[in-house]
Tab-separated table of C-alpha atoms in Angstrom:
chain	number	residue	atom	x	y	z
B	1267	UNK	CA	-17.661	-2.024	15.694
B	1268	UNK	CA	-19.114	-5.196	16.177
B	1269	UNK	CA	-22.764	-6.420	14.639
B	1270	UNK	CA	-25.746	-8.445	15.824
B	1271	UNK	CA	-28.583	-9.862	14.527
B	1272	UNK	CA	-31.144	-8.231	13.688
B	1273	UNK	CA	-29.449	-4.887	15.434
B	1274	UNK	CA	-25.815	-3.709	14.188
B	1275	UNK	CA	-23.706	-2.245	17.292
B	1276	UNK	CA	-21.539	0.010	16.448
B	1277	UNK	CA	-25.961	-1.083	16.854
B	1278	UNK	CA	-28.435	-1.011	18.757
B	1279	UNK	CA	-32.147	-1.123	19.000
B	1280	UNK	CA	-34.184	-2.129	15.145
B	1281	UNK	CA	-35.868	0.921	13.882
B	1282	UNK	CA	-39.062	0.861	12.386
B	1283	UNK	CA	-39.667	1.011	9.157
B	1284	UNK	CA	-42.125	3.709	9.891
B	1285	UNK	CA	-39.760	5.953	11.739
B	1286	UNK	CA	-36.810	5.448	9.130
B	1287	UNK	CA	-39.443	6.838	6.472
B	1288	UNK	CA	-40.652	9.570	8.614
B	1289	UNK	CA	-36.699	10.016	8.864
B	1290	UNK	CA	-36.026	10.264	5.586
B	1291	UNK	CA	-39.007	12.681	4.915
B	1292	UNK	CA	-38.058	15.443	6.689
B	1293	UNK	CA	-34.527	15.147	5.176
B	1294	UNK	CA	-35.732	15.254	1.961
B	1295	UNK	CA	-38.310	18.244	1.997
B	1296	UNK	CA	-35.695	20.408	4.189
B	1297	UNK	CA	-33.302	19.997	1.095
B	1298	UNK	CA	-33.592	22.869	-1.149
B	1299	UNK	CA	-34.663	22.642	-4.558
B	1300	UNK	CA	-31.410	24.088	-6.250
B	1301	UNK	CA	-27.521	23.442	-5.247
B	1302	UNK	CA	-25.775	24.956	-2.455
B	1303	UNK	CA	-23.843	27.618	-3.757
B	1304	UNK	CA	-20.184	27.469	-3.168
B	1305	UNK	CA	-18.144	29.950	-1.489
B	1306	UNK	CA	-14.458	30.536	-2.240
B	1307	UNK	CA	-11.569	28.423	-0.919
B	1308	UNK	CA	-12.921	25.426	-2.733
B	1309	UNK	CA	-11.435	23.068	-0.167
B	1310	UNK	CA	-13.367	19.927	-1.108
B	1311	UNK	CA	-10.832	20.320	-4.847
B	1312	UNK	CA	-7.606	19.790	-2.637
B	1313	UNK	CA	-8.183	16.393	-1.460
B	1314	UNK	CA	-6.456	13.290	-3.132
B	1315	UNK	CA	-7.510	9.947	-2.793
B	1316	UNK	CA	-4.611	8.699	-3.817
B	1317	UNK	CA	-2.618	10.666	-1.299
B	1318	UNK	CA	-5.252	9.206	1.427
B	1319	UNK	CA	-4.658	5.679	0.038
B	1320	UNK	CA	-1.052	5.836	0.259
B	1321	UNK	CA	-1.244	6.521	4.016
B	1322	UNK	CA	-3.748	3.450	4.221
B	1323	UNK	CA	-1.125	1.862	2.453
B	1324	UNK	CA	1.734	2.772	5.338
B	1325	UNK	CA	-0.433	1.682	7.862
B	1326	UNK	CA	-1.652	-1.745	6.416
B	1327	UNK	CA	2.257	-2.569	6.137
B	1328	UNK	CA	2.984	-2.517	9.256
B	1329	UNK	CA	0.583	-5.392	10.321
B	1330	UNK	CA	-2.188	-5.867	12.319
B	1331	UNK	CA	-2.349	-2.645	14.771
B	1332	UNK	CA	-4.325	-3.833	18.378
B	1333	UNK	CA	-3.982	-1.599	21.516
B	1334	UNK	CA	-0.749	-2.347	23.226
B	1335	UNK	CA	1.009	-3.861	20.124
B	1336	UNK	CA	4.355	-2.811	18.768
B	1337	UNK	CA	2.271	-2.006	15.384
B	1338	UNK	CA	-0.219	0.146	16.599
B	1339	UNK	CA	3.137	2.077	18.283
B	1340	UNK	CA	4.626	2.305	15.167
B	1341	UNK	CA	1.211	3.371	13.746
B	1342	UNK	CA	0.860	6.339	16.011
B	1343	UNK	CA	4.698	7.616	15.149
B	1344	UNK	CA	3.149	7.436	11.585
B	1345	UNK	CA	0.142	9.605	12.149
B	1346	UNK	CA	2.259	11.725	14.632
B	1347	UNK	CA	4.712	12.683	12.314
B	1348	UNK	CA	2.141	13.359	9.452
B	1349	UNK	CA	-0.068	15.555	11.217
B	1350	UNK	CA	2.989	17.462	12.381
B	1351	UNK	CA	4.253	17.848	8.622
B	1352	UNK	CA	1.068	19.258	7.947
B	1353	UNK	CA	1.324	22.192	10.696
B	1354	UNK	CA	-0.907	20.720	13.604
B	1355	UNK	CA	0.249	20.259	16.949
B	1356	UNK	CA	-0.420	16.396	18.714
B	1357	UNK	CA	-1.123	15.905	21.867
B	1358	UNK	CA	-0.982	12.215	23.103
B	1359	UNK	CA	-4.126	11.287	25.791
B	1360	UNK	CA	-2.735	8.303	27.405
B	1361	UNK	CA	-4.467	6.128	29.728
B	1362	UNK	CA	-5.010	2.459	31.447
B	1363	UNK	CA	-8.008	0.746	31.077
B	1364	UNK	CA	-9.594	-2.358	31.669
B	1365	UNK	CA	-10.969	-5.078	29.704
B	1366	UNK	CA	-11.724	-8.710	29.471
B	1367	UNK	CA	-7.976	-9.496	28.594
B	1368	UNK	CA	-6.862	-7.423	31.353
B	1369	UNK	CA	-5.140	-3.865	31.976
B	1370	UNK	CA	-4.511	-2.186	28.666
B	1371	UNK	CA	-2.950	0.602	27.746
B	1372	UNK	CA	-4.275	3.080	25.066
B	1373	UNK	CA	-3.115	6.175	23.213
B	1374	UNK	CA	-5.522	9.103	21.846
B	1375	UNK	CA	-4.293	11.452	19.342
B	1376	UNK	CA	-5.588	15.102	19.744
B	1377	UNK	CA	-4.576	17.428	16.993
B	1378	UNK	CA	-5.372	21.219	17.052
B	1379	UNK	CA	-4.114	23.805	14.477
B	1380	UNK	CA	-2.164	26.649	15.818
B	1381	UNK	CA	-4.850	29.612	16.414
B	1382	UNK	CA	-4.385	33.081	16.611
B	1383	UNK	CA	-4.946	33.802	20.682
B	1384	UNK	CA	-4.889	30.231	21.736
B	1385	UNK	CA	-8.935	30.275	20.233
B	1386	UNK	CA	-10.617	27.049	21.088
B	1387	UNK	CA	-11.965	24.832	18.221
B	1388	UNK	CA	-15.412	23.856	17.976
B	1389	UNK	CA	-15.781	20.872	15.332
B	1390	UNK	CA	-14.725	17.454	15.800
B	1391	UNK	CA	-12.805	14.921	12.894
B	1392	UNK	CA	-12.179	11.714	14.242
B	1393	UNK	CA	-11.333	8.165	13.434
B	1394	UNK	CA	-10.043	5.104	15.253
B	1395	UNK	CA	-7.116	4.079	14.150
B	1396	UNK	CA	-6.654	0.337	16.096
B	1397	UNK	CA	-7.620	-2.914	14.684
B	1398	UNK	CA	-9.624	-5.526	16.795
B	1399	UNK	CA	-7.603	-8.187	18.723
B	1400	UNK	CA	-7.936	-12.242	16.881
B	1401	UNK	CA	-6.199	-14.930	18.032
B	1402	UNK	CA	-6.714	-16.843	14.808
B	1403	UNK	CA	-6.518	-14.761	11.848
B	1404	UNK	CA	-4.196	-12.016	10.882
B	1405	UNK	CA	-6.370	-9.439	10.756
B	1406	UNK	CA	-4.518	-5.575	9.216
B	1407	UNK	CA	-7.887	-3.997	9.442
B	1408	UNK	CA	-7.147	-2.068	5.458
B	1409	UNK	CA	-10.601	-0.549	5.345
B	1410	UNK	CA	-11.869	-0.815	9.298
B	1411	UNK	CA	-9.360	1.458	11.071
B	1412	UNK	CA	-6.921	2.390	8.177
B	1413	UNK	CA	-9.146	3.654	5.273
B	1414	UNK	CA	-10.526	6.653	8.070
B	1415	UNK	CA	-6.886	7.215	9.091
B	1416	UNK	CA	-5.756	8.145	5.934
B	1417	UNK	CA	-8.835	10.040	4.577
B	1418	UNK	CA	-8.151	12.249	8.054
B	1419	UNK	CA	-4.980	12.456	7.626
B	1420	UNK	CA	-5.430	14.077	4.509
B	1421	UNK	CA	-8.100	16.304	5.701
B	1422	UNK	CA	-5.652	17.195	8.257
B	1423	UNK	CA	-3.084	17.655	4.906
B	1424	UNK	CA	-5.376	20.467	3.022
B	1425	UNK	CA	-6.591	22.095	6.024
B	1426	UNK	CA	-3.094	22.708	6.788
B	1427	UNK	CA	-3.434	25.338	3.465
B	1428	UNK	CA	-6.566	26.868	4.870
B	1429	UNK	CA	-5.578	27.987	9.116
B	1430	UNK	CA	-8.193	30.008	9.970
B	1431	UNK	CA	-10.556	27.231	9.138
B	1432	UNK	CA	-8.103	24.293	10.473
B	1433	UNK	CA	-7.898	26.267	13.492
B	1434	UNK	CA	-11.586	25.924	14.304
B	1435	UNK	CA	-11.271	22.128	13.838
B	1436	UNK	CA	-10.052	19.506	15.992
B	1437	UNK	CA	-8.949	15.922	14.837
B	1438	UNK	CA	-9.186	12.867	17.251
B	1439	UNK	CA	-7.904	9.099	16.320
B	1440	UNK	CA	-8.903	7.314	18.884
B	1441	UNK	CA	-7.358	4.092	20.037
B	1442	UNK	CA	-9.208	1.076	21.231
B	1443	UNK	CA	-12.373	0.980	19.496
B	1444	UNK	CA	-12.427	-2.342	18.864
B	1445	UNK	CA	-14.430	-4.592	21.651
B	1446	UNK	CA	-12.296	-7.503	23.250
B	1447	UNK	CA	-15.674	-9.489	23.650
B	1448	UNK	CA	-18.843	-7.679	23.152
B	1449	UNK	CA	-19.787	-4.143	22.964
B	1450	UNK	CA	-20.693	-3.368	26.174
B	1451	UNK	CA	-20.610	0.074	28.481
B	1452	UNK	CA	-17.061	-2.099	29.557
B	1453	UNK	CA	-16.179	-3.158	26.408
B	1454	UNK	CA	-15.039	-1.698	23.048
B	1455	UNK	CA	-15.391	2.312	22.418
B	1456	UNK	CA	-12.144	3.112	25.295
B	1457	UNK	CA	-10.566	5.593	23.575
B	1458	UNK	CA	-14.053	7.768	22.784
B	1459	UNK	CA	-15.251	6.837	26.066
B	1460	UNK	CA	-12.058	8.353	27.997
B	1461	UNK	CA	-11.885	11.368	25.433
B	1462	UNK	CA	-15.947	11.828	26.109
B	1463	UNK	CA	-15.250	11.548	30.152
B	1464	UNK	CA	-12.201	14.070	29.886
B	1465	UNK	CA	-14.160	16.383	28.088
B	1466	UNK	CA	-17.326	16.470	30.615
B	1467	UNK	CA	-15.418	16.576	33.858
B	1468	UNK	CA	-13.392	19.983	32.384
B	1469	UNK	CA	-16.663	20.846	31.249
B	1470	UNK	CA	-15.418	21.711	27.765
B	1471	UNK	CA	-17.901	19.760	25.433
B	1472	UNK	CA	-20.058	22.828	25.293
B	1473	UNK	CA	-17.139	24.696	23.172
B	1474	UNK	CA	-18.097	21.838	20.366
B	1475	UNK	CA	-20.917	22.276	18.448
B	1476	UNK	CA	-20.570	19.431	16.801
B	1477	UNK	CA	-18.522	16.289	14.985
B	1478	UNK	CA	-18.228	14.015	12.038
B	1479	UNK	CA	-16.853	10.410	12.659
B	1480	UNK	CA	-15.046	8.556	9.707
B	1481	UNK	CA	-15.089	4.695	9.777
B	1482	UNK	CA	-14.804	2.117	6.946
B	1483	UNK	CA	-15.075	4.964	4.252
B	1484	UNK	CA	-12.607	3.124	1.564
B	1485	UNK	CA	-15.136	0.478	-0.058
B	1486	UNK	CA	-14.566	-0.084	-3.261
B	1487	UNK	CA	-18.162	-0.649	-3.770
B	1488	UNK	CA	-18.903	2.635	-1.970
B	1489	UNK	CA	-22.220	2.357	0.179
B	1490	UNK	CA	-22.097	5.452	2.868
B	1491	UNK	CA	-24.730	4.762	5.426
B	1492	UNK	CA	-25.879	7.677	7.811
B	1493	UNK	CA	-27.829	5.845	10.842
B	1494	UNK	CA	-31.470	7.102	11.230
B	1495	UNK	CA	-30.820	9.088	14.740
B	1496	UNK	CA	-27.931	10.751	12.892
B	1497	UNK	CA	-28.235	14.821	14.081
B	1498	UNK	CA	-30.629	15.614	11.591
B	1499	UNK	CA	-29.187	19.212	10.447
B	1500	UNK	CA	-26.067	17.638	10.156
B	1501	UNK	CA	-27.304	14.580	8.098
B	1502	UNK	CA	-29.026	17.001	5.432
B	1503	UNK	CA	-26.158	19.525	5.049
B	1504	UNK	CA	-23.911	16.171	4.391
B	1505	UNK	CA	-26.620	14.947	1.863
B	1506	UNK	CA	-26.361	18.714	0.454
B	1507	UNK	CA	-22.962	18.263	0.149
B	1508	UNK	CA	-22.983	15.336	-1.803
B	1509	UNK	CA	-25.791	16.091	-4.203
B	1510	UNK	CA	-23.502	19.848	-4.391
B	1511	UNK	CA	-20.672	17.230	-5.672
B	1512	UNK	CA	-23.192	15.347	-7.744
B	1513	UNK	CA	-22.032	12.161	-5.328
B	1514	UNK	CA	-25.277	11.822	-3.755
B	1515	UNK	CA	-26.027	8.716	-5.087
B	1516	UNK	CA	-23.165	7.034	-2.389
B	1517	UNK	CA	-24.991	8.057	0.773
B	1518	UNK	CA	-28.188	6.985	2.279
B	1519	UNK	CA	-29.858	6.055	5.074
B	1520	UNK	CA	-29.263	2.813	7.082
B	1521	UNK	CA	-31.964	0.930	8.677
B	1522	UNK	CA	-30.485	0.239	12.215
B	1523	UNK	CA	-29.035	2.123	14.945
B	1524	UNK	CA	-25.202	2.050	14.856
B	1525	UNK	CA	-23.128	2.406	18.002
B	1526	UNK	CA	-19.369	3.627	17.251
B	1527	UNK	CA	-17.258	6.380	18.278
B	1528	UNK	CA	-19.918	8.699	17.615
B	1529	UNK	CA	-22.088	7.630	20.394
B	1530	UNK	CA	-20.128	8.617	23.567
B	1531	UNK	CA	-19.647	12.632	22.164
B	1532	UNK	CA	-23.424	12.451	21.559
B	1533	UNK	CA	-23.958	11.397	25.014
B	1534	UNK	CA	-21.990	14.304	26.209
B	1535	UNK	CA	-23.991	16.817	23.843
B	1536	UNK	CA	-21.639	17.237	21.066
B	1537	UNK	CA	-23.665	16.306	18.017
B	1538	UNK	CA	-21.628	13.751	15.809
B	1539	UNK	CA	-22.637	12.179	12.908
B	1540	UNK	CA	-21.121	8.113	11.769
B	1541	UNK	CA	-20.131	8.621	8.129
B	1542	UNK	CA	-19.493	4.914	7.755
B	1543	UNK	CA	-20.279	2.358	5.098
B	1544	UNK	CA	-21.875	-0.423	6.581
B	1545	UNK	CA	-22.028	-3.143	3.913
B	1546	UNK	CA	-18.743	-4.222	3.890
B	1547	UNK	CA	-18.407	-8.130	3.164
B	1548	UNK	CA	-14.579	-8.155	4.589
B	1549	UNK	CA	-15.560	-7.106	7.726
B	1550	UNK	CA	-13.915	-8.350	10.217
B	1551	UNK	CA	-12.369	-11.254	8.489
B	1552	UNK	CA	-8.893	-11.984	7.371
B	1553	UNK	CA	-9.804	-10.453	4.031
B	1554	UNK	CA	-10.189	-6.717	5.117
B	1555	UNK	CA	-6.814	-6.196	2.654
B	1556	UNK	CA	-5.168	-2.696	0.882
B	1557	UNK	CA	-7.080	-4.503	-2.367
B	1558	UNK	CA	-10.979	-4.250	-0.560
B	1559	UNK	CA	-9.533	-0.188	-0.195
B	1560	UNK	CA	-9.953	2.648	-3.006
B	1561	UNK	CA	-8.535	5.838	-3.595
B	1562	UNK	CA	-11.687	7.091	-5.664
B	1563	UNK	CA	-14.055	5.864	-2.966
B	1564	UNK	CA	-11.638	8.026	-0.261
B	1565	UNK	CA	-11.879	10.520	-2.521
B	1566	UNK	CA	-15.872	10.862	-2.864
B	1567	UNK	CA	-16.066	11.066	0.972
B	1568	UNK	CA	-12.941	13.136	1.385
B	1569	UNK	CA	-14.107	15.805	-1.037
B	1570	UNK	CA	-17.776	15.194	0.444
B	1571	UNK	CA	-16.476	15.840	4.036
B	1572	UNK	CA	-14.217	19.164	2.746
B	1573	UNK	CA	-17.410	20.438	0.733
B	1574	UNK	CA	-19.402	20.706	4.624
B	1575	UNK	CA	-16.829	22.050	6.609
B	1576	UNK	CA	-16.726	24.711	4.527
B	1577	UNK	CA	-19.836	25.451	3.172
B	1578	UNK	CA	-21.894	23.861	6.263
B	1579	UNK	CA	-19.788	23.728	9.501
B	1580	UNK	CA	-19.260	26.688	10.849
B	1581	UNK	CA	-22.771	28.640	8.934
């Protein structure tokens, strides 16, 4: 994710104050005047923040974690072995591409749950898990790249408990999100961009009918930020899902467009929502430490992310 001014990419164009209103009307008067009612399983009351938080922690030890680093290696043996422990089966989408500093090579994780006749899922989970390339700070990226890593790897963790729902689910971490330079169609977004490409040439992004993307969700001043062209059903159900939680009052609207990982899946017709929190004063700095991180804030959108795929998802 990089930002501009007065656009944010993982942004793009300025939206109108107009449009973000007319936005946020039609969110508001499709949302229904009493609380979704639950359904059994209770998902959303399995996740831990503090289990999420220790896995931030794991990562955020072993350094700072760019594409084609030792770290980010070690990183992917991490998330690898978790997802495994939990039941899921990893795939590993490898590929050269190139960028301003050169040939690189970068790693996609694929995870599906083991389904009863090989059944295809048809929801998406993803995060990126690298940290962006400095040459002059040390830069362990706690809450951009880690803090989404371990919330989905403890989605991955209680889902595991649940199959025939994990089964219609699959989780991506994609490498090499980070741009080199500036976001360009060249530069930054490689790991969504090959998974996005892979996907339309087979001609399977028509089994998905849709996607959540996690980024910088462990703020401990917890701001979640849905960007105005955010699929609107799936914006409301997550607002319903919060206000169901009584955690509504952590996610709103931003003002901007945001280009992330999100963007290349829409462009392919898979409708994917950023759940990201925007206003993050470590950003990109030497500061983005474990400390910025916490578990109750990885909690809220953990539980808040469990609460829609079961009661929203798949309806």
């Amino acid at each position: 994710m990089t930002r501009t001014a007065p656009s944010f990419i993982r942004g793009g164009q300025r939206c109108s104050l107009c449009f973000l209103s007319g936005v946020l009307s039609i969110v508001l008067s499709a949302c229904p005047a009493h609380s979704h009612r639950p359904s059994q399983g209770q998902l959303w009351e399995g996740f831990s923040g503090e289990k999420a938080f220790i896995h931030v922690q794991r990562l955020v030890e072993l350094g700072p974690r760019p594409p084609g680093s030792e770290a980010i290696e070690k990183s992917r043996a991490y998330i690898d072995n978790q997802l495994r422990l939990a039941g899921w089966q990893v795939t590993r989408q490898a590929f050269r591409d190139d960028t301003p500093r050169g040939k690189v090579d970068f790693v996609n994780l694929v995870a599906r749950f083991p389904a009863p006749g090989n059944a295809a899922p048809s929801f998406l989970l993803c995060s990126h898990y690298d940290t962006k390339t400095f040459q002059t700070i040390r830069f362990v990226g706690a809450n951009d790249g880690g803090s989404s890593t371990g919330l989905l790897l403890e989605l991955a963790r209680i889902l595991g408990h649940h199959s025939n729902l994990a089964a219609k689910i699959e989780l991506v971490f994609f490498d090499g999100e980070e741009a080199y330079e500036t976001f360009s169609q060249n530069d930054g977004l490689y790991g969504s961009r090959y998974f996005a490409k892979q996907l339309a040439e087979s001609k399977t992004a028509k089994q998905f009918r849709g996607g959540i993307l996690f980024d910088m969700v462990g703020d401990r001043s917890l701001n979640i930020t849905l960007a105005p062209d955010s699929p609107a059903q799936i914006a409301h159900d997550i607002f319903a899902s919060a206000d169901a939680l009584k955690r509504r009052s952590y996610f709103s609207y931003f003002d901007r467009e945001i280009t992330d990982d999100h963007t290349p899946l829409n462009a392919i017709g898979i409708p994917t929502i950023d759940v990201i929190d925007f206003d993050f004063a470590w950003w990109h700095t030497a500061d983005d430490t474990i400390d910025k991180v916490s578990a109750e804030s990885l909690q809220i959108v953990g539980a808040v992310a469990a609460y829609y795929l079961t009661e929203f998802a798949f309806k």
